[in-house]
Short mmCIF file of C-alpha atoms in Angstrom, two decimals:
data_model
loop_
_atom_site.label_atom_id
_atom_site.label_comp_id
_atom_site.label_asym_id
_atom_site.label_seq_id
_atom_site.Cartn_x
_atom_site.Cartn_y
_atom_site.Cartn_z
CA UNK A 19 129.38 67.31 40.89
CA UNK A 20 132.27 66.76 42.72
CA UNK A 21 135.51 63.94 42.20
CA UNK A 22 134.76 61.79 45.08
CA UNK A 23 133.96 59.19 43.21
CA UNK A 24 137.51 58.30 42.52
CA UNK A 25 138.33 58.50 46.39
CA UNK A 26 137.08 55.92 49.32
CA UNK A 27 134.27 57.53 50.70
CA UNK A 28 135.58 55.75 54.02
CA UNK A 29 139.08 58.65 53.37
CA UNK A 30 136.49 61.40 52.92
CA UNK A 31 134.37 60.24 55.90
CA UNK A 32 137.43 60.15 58.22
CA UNK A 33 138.77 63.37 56.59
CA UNK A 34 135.61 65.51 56.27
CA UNK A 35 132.74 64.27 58.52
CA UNK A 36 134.12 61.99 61.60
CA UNK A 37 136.29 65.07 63.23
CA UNK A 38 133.30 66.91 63.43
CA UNK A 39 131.09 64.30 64.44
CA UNK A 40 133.67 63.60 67.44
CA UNK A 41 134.15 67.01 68.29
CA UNK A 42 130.64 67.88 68.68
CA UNK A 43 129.91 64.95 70.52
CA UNK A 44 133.11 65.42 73.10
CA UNK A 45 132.43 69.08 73.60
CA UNK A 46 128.26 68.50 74.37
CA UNK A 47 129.43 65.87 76.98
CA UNK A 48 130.48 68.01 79.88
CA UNK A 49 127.35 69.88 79.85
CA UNK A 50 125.28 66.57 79.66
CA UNK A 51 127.16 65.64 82.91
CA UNK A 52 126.85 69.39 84.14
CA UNK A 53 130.09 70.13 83.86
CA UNK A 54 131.08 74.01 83.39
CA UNK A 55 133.78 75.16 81.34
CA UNK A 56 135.05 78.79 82.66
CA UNK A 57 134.59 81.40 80.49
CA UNK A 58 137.72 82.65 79.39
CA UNK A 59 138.51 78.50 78.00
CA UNK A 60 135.32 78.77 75.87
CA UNK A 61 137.45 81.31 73.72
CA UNK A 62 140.24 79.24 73.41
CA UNK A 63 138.93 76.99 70.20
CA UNK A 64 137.87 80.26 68.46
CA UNK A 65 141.52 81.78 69.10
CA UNK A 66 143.04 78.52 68.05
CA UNK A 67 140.98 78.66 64.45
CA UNK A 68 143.31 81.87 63.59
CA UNK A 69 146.10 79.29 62.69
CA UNK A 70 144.52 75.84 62.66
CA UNK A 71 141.65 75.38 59.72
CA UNK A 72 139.65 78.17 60.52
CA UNK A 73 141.08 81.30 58.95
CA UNK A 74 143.37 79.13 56.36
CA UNK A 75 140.13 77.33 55.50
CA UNK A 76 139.73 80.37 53.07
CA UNK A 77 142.96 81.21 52.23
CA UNK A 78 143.15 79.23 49.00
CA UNK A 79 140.52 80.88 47.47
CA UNK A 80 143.26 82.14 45.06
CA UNK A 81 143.42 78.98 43.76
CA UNK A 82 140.20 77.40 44.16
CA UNK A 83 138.32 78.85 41.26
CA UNK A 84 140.64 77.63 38.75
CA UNK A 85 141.00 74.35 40.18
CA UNK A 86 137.14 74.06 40.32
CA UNK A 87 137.14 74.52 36.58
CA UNK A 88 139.94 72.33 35.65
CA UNK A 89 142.64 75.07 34.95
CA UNK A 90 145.79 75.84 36.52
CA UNK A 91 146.09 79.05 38.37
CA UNK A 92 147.51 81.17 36.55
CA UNK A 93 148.58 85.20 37.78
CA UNK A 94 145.24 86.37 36.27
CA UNK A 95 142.94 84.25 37.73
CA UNK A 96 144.78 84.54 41.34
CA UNK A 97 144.67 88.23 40.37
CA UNK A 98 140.94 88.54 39.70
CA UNK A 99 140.34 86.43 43.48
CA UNK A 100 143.07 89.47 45.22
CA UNK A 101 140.85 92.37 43.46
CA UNK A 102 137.25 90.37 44.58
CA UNK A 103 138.68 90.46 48.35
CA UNK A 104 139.99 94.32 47.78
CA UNK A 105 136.92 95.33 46.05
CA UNK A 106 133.81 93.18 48.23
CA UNK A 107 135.67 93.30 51.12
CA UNK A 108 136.78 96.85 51.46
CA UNK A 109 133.55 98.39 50.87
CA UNK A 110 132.38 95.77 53.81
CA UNK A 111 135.91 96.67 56.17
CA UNK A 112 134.35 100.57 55.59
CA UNK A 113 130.76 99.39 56.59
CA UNK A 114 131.40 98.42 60.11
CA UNK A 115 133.08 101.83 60.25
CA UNK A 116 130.23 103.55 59.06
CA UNK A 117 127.17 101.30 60.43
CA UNK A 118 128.33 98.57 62.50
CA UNK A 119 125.10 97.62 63.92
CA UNK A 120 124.12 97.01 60.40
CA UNK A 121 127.32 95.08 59.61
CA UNK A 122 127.29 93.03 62.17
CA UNK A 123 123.53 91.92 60.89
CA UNK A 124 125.35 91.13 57.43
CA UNK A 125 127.54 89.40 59.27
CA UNK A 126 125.25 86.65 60.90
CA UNK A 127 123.26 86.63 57.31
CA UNK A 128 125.97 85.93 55.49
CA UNK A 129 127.46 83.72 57.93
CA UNK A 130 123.95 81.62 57.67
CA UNK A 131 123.89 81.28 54.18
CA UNK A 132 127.76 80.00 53.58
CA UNK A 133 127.83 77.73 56.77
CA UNK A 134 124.34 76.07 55.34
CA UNK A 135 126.30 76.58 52.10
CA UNK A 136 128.98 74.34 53.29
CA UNK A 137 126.85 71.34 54.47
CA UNK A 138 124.67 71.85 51.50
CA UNK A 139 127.90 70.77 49.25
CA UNK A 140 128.84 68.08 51.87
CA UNK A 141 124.89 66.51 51.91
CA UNK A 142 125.39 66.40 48.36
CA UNK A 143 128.89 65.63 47.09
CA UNK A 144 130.07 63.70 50.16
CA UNK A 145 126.90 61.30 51.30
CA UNK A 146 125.34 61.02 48.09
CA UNK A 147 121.87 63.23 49.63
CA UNK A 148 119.43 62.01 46.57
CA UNK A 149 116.23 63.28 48.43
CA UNK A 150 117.54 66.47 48.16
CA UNK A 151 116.12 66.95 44.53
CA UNK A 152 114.16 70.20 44.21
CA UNK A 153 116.06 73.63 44.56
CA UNK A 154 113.03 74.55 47.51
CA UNK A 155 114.80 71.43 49.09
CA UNK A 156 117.81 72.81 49.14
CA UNK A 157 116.81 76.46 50.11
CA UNK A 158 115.26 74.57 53.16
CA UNK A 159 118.35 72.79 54.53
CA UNK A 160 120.67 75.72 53.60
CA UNK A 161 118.41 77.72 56.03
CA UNK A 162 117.67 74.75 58.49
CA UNK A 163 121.86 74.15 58.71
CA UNK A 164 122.58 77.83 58.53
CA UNK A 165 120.69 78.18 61.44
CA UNK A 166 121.98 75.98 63.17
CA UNK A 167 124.98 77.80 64.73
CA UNK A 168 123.30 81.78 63.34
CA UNK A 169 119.96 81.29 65.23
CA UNK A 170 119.89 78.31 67.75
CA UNK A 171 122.33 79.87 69.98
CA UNK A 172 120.36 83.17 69.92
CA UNK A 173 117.00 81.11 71.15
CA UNK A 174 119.42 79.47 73.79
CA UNK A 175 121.83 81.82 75.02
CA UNK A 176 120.36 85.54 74.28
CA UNK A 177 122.61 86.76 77.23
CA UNK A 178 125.82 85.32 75.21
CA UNK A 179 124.25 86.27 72.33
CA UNK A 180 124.04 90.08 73.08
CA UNK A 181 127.38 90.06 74.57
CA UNK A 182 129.17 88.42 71.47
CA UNK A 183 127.25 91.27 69.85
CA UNK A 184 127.92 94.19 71.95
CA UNK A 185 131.54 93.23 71.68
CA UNK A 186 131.96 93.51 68.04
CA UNK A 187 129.62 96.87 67.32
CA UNK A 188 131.65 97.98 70.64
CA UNK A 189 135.17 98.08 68.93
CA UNK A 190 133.53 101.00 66.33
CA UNK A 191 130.84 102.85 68.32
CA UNK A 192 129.23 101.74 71.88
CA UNK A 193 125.99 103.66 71.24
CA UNK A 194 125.08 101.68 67.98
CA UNK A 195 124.60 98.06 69.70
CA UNK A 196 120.94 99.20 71.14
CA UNK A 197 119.79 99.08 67.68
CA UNK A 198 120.17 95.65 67.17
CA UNK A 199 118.09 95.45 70.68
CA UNK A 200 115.04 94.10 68.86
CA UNK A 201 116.62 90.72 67.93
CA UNK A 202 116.94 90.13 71.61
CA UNK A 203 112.87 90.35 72.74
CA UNK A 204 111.17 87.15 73.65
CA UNK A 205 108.50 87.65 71.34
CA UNK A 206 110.94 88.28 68.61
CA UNK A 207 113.19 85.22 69.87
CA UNK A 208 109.58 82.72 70.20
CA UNK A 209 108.50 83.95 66.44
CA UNK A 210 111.94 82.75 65.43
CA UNK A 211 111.59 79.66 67.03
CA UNK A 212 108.21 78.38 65.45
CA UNK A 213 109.34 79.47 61.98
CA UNK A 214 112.76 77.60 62.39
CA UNK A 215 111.12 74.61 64.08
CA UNK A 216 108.64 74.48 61.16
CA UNK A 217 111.21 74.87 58.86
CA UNK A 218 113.17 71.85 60.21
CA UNK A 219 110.06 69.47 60.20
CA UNK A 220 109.02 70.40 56.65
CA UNK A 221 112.52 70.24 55.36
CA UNK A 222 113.32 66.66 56.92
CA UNK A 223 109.48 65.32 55.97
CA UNK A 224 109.96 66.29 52.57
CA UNK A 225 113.13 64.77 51.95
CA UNK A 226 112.20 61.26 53.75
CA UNK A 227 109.04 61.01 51.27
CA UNK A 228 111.84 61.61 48.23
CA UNK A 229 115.17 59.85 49.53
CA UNK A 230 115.39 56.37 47.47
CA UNK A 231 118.10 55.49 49.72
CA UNK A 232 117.44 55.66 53.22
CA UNK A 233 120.99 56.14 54.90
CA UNK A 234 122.01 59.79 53.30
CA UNK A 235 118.66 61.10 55.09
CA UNK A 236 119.32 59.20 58.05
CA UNK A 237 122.87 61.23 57.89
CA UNK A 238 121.18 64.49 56.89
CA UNK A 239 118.55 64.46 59.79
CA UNK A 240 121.00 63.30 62.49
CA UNK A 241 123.93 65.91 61.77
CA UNK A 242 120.35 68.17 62.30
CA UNK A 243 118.71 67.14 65.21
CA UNK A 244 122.19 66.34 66.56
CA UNK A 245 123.66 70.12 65.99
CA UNK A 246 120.51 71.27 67.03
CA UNK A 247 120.82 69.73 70.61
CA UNK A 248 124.16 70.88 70.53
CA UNK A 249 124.18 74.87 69.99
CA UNK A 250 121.20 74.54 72.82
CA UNK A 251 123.27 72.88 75.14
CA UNK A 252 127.09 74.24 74.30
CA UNK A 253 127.53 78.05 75.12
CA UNK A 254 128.08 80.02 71.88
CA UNK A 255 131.37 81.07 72.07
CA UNK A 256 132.72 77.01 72.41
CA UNK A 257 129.93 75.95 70.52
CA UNK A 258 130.67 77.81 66.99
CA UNK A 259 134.47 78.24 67.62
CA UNK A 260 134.78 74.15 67.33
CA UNK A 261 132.17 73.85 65.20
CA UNK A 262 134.09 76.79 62.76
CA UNK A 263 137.16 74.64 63.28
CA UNK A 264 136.17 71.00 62.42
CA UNK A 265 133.14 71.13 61.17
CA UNK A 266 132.48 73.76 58.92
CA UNK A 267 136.24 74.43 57.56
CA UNK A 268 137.33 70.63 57.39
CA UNK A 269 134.68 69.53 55.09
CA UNK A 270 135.77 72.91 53.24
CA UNK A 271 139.07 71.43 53.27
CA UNK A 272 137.91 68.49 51.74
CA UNK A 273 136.11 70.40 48.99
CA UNK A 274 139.39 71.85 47.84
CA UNK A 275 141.07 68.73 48.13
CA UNK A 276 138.92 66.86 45.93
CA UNK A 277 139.52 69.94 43.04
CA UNK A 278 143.37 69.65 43.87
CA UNK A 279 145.01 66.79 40.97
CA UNK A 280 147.89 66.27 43.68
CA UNK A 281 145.97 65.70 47.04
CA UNK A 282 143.21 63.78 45.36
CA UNK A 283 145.69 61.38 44.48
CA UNK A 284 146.97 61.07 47.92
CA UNK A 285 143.75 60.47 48.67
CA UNK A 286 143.25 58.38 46.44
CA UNK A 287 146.16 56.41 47.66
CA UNK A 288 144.54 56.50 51.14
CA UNK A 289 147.17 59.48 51.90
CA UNK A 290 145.10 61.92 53.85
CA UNK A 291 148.32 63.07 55.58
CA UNK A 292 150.07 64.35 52.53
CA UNK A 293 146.63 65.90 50.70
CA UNK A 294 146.17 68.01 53.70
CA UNK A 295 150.20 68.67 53.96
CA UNK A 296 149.82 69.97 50.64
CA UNK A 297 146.50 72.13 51.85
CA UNK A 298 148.51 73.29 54.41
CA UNK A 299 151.23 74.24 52.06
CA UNK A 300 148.98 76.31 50.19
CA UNK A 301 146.97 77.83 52.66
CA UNK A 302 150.14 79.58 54.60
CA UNK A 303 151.19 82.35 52.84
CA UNK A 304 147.78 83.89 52.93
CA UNK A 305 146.77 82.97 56.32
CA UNK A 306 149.92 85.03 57.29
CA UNK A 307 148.80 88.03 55.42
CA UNK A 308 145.54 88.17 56.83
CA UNK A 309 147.40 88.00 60.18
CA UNK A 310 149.47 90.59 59.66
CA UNK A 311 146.19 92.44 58.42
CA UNK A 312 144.67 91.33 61.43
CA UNK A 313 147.10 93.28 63.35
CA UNK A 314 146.72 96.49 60.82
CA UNK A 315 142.70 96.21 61.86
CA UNK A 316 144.12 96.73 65.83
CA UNK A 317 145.18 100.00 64.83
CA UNK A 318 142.80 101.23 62.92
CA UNK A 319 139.34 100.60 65.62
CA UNK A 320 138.39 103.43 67.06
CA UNK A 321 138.43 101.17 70.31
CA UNK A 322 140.94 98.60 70.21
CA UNK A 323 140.43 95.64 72.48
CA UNK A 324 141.67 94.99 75.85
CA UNK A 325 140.77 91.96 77.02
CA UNK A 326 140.76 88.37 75.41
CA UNK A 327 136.77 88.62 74.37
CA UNK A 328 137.24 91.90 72.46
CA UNK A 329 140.33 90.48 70.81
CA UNK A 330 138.11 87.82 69.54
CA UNK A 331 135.81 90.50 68.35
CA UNK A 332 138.12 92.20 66.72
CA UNK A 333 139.16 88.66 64.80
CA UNK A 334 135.34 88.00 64.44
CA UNK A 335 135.04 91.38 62.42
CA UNK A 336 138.32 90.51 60.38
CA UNK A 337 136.11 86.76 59.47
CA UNK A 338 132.90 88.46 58.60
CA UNK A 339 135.33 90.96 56.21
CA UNK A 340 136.84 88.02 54.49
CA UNK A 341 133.69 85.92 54.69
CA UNK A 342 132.12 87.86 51.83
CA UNK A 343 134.56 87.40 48.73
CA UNK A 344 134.64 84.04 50.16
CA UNK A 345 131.46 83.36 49.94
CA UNK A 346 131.69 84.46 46.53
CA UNK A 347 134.40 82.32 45.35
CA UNK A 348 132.28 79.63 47.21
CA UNK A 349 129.17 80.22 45.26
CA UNK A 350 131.11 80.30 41.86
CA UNK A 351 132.71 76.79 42.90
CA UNK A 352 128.63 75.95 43.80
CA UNK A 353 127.29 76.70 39.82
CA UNK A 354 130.76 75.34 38.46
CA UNK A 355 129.79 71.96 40.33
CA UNK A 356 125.91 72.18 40.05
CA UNK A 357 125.67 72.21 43.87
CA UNK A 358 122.16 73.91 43.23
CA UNK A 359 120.62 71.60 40.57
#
């Protein structure tokens, strides 16, 4: 499924898992203590993932595709990944103009499925996850991680929740955030909750009666129960924009290294520094075009932000636009490595 075994699993660990296992851990500690963080810093980690992993996380999807399959890019296949983002995500770009209650809906599906996606590929390619066998296994813990940072913090934080929310439908039309009220009721929010908690129990049971090696479910069930304590504890605005950053895009990051001839011999030669020099390398051009169309988007709101937590909506909407085609490239990488079976 995937080249790691060629590389140290120790250089993928330290590359792919440990920053995020750090980061969670450093960020929950304050609010263990009872610590608060003011406001306007919890946006800072979100901001920050503009330039560092977060938005270049998907800005070698150009390449990506062809690497997965063992080819070189060549102008067609990079051409076929520019009309997939022109074509998928233009149609979305015009659907927060024209509904963006119901876009910003998409967004958090969407959002579910690639960041449970993600850990999905990393259960699997990067800890070796044998109890995840059946594809209703891994359904489960794409929904159970998914949810993680998509529906914890809404059972947690519905006031954050709601204002994240109102901020992005704001930016196209005030009026059309009371129609995404209903997510916000308690007995709406308490249904949620016993159909994710179930989902969490039966997902971990299962794979514990099927995992012939004990330590990948040990990893799979604490990155769970860990996260989970997490998003209930972190406010959602600090809580996702570090978890976006080194959680989420750095094992992504890793994915494309390990489909990358060049970085996976750095790795191989216990190099992490150059592979992800050379991910960097490839990841700039783009990530400065989707600035610069970042900046286009300013102009082109019918409300253009003011203060810093619209500007992060505004960046939010320019994610869940590129998140789509992503996701797509990310799901043809998924069959061309038999993620799924």
């Amino acid at each position: 499924m995937s080249r790691r075994t060629t590389v140290e699993p120790s250089v993928l660990y330290r590359v792919a898992l440990v920053p995020g296992w750090v980061a969670s851990l450093a960020v929950v500690a304050p609010f263990l203590a009872g610590v608060s963080i003011p406001p306007a810093l919890q946006y800072a980690p979100l901001v920050v993932s503009a330039v560092l992993l977060g938005l270049p996380h998907g800005a070698v999807d150009h390449l990506a595709v062809a690497r997965t399959r063992g080819e070189r890019p060549d102008w067609r296949a990079i051409a076929r990944v520019f009309a997939l983002y022109g074509v998928v995500g233009g149609a979305y770009a015009a659907a927060w103009f024209l509904a963006p209650a119901a876009a910003f809906v998409l967004f958090i599906a969407v959002t579910w499925f690639h960041w449970g996606q993600g850990d999905l590929y990393a259960l699997r390619a990067l800890a070796d996850a044998d109890h995840l066998r059946s594809l209703p296994q891994r359904v489960g813990t794409v929904l159970v991680r998914g949810g993680l940072p998509m529906l914890v913090p809404l059972l947690a934080f519905p006031d954050w929740y709601r204002r994240v929310a109102t901020d992005l439908v704001s930016l196209f039309a005030p009026d059309a955030v009371a129609a995404i009220g209903w997510a916000f009721r308690t007995d709406v929010r308490t249904a949620l909750a016993i159909a994710y908690g179930a989902l969490v129990v039966a997902t971990l049971a299962v794979g514990f009666t099927r995992a012939d090696a004990r330590r990948p479910w040990l990893l799979d069930a604490g990155e769970t129960l860990g996260l989970l304590a997490y998003f209930a504890l972190v406010p959602p605005v600090l809580a996702i924009g570090v978890y976006f950053c080194l959680w989420h895009s750095l094992r992504h990051v890793a994915r494309l290294l390990l489909v990358d001839d060049d970085a996976t011999a750095a790795l191989e030669n216990r190099d992490p520094t150059a592979a992800l020099a050379r991910f960097a390398r490839d990841a700039a051009p783009l990530t400065v075009a989707s600035l610069a169309l970042l900046g286009g988007l300013y102009f082109l709101v019918p409300n253009p932000p003011g203060s810093v937590p619209e500007w992060v909506a505004l960046y939010l909407v320019f994610i869940a636009v590129v998140t789509l085609p992503h996701v797509v490239v990310v799901s043809i990488m998924d069959r061309q490595q038999g993620v799924w079976v």
